[in-house]
Amino acid sequence: MGRLAVLGRLERDGPATASALAAAERVTPQSMARIVQHLIDAGLAERDTDPADRRAAIVRITEAGRRQILRDRGRSSAASAGPGCSGSTCRWR
């Protein structure tokens, strides 16, 4: 389970608590806390107080996180397209 998987979940499902993310990704809350902190430190996610429960924190993806996902998807699409592809350009043989 990687950081990009958590970003993808935040993009698909919207903001969530770290404990909800841990349950969804089937990792310990301690592991998810480290992943979330790394994403926050990298500027890919942010943490806000839950308006419904001021004791809880909500994690949400940032615009930088969305751009990271798009870059990652572009790389994986190019890799699956075959040799001679990088980004949006391909040289077919």
PDB file of C-alpha atoms in Angstrom:
ATOM      1  CA  MET A   1       0.000   0.000   0.000  1.00  0.00           C
ATOM      2  CA  GLY A   2       1.612   3.200  -1.123  1.00  0.00           C
ATOM      3  CA  ARG A   3       1.191   6.893  -0.722  1.00  0.00           C
ATOM      4  CA  LEU A   4      -0.261   7.218  -4.214  1.00  0.00           C
ATOM      5  CA  ALA A   5      -2.938   4.675  -3.305  1.00  0.00           C
ATOM      6  CA  VAL A   6      -4.001   6.919  -0.432  1.00  0.00           C
ATOM      7  CA  LEU A   7      -3.978   9.973  -2.714  1.00  0.00           C
ATOM      8  CA  GLY A   8      -6.083   8.072  -5.228  1.00  0.00           C
ATOM      9  CA  ARG A   9      -8.575   7.130  -2.537  1.00  0.00           C
ATOM     10  CA  LEU A  10      -8.802  10.759  -1.382  1.00  0.00           C
ATOM     11  CA  GLU A  11      -9.368  11.854  -4.971  1.00  0.00           C
ATOM     12  CA  ARG A  12     -12.045   9.208  -5.624  1.00  0.00           C
ATOM     13  CA  ASP A  13     -13.838   9.168  -2.276  1.00  0.00           C
ATOM     14  CA  GLY A  14     -13.202  12.674  -0.965  1.00  0.00           C
ATOM     15  CA  PRO A  15     -11.960  13.808   2.440  1.00  0.00           C
ATOM     16  CA  ALA A  16     -11.703  11.205   5.197  1.00  0.00           C
ATOM     17  CA  THR A  17     -10.311  10.685   8.658  1.00  0.00           C
ATOM     18  CA  ALA A  18      -6.978   8.897   8.971  1.00  0.00           C
ATOM     19  CA  SER A  19      -8.724   6.045  10.773  1.00  0.00           C
ATOM     20  CA  ALA A  20     -11.225   5.647   7.914  1.00  0.00           C
ATOM     21  CA  LEU A  21      -8.330   5.644   5.433  1.00  0.00           C
ATOM     22  CA  ALA A  22      -6.518   3.014   7.514  1.00  0.00           C
ATOM     23  CA  ALA A  23      -9.592   0.788   7.557  1.00  0.00           C
ATOM     24  CA  ALA A  24     -10.182   1.214   3.823  1.00  0.00           C
ATOM     25  CA  GLU A  25      -6.549   0.472   2.966  1.00  0.00           C
ATOM     26  CA  ARG A  26      -6.322  -2.311   5.579  1.00  0.00           C
ATOM     27  CA  VAL A  27      -3.331  -0.918   7.435  1.00  0.00           C
ATOM     28  CA  THR A  28      -2.801  -0.007  11.065  1.00  0.00           C
ATOM     29  CA  PRO A  29      -3.755   3.475  12.194  1.00  0.00           C
ATOM     30  CA  GLN A  30      -0.085   4.065  13.073  1.00  0.00           C
ATOM     31  CA  SER A  31       1.004   3.227   9.514  1.00  0.00           C
ATOM     32  CA  MET A  32      -1.670   5.484   8.059  1.00  0.00           C
ATOM     33  CA  ALA A  33      -0.638   8.317  10.390  1.00  0.00           C
ATOM     34  CA  ARG A  34       2.913   8.111   8.968  1.00  0.00           C
ATOM     35  CA  ILE A  35       1.637   8.015   5.376  1.00  0.00           C
ATOM     36  CA  VAL A  36      -0.698  10.963   5.936  1.00  0.00           C
ATOM     37  CA  GLN A  37       2.066  12.981   7.590  1.00  0.00           C
ATOM     38  CA  HIS A  38       4.380  12.305   4.649  1.00  0.00           C
ATOM     39  CA  LEU A  39       1.674  13.446   2.198  1.00  0.00           C
ATOM     40  CA  ILE A  40       1.113  16.599   4.255  1.00  0.00           C
ATOM     41  CA  ASP A  41       4.844  17.325   4.486  1.00  0.00           C
ATOM     42  CA  ALA A  42       5.090  16.919   0.695  1.00  0.00           C
ATOM     43  CA  GLY A  43       2.151  19.311   0.158  1.00  0.00           C
ATOM     44  CA  LEU A  44       0.032  16.579  -1.459  1.00  0.00           C
ATOM     45  CA  ALA A  45      -2.623  16.483   1.276  1.00  0.00           C
ATOM     46  CA  GLU A  46      -3.822  18.698   4.104  1.00  0.00           C
ATOM     47  CA  ARG A  47      -5.453  18.094   7.455  1.00  0.00           C
ATOM     48  CA  ASP A  48      -8.362  20.176   8.785  1.00  0.00           C
ATOM     49  CA  THR A  49     -10.555  19.950  11.847  1.00  0.00           C
ATOM     50  CA  ASP A  50     -13.759  18.040  11.216  1.00  0.00           C
ATOM     51  CA  PRO A  51     -16.578  20.600  11.533  1.00  0.00           C
ATOM     52  CA  ALA A  52     -18.928  17.867  12.771  1.00  0.00           C
ATOM     53  CA  ASP A  53     -16.512  16.675  15.477  1.00  0.00           C
ATOM     54  CA  ARG A  54     -13.891  19.225  16.496  1.00  0.00           C
ATOM     55  CA  ARG A  55     -11.806  16.457  18.102  1.00  0.00           C
ATOM     56  CA  ALA A  56     -11.322  14.668  14.772  1.00  0.00           C
ATOM     57  CA  ALA A  57      -9.216  15.655  11.767  1.00  0.00           C
ATOM     58  CA  ILE A  58     -10.157  15.290   8.123  1.00  0.00           C
ATOM     59  CA  VAL A  59      -7.526  14.615   5.445  1.00  0.00           C
ATOM     60  CA  ARG A  60      -8.085  15.978   1.950  1.00  0.00           C
ATOM     61  CA  ILE A  61      -6.061  15.997  -1.243  1.00  0.00           C
ATOM     62  CA  THR A  62      -4.514  19.296  -2.387  1.00  0.00           C
ATOM     63  CA  GLU A  63      -4.215  20.593  -5.932  1.00  0.00           C
ATOM     64  CA  ALA A  64      -0.560  19.514  -5.853  1.00  0.00           C
ATOM     65  CA  GLY A  65      -1.760  16.027  -4.924  1.00  0.00           C
ATOM     66  CA  ARG A  66      -4.161  15.987  -7.869  1.00  0.00           C
ATOM     67  CA  ARG A  67      -1.331  17.043 -10.202  1.00  0.00           C
ATOM     68  CA  GLN A  68       0.857  14.253  -8.786  1.00  0.00           C
ATOM     69  CA  ILE A  69      -1.833  11.683  -9.542  1.00  0.00           C
ATOM     70  CA  LEU A  70      -2.182  12.991 -13.110  1.00  0.00           C
ATOM     71  CA  ARG A  71       1.604  12.809 -13.601  1.00  0.00           C
ATOM     72  CA  ASP A  72       1.672   9.277 -12.221  1.00  0.00           C
ATOM     73  CA  ARG A  73      -1.209   8.201 -14.459  1.00  0.00           C
ATOM     74  CA  GLY A  74       0.585   9.701 -17.458  1.00  0.00           C
ATOM     75  CA  ARG A  75       3.739   7.733 -16.651  1.00  0.00           C
ATOM     76  CA  SER A  76       1.879   4.465 -16.184  1.00  0.00           C
ATOM     77  CA  SER A  77      -0.103   5.008 -19.416  1.00  0.00           C
ATOM     78  CA  ALA A  78       3.099   5.644 -21.347  1.00  0.00           C
ATOM     79  CA  ALA A  79       4.757   2.593 -19.808  1.00  0.00           C
ATOM     80  CA  SER A  80       1.825   0.365 -20.746  1.00  0.00           C
ATOM     81  CA  ALA A  81       1.710   1.782 -24.289  1.00  0.00           C
ATOM     82  CA  GLY A  82       5.059   0.213 -25.056  1.00  0.00           C
ATOM     83  CA  PRO A  83       8.519   1.220 -26.239  1.00  0.00           C
ATOM     84  CA  GLY A  84       9.050   4.643 -27.703  1.00  0.00           C
ATOM     85  CA  CYS A  85       6.385   6.303 -25.540  1.00  0.00           C
ATOM     86  CA  SER A  86       6.948   9.024 -23.026  1.00  0.00           C
ATOM     87  CA  GLY A  87       4.248  11.289 -21.665  1.00  0.00           C
ATOM     88  CA  SER A  88       1.824  12.026 -24.496  1.00  0.00           C
ATOM     89  CA  THR A  89       4.172  11.272 -27.399  1.00  0.00           C
ATOM     90  CA  CYS A  90       4.721   7.847 -28.941  1.00  0.00           C
ATOM     91  CA  ARG A  91       6.893   6.590 -31.754  1.00  0.00           C
ATOM     92  CA  TRP A  92       5.289   3.438 -33.120  1.00  0.00           C
ATOM     93  CA  ARG A  93       7.500   1.004 -34.963  1.00  0.00           C
TER      94      ARG A  93
END
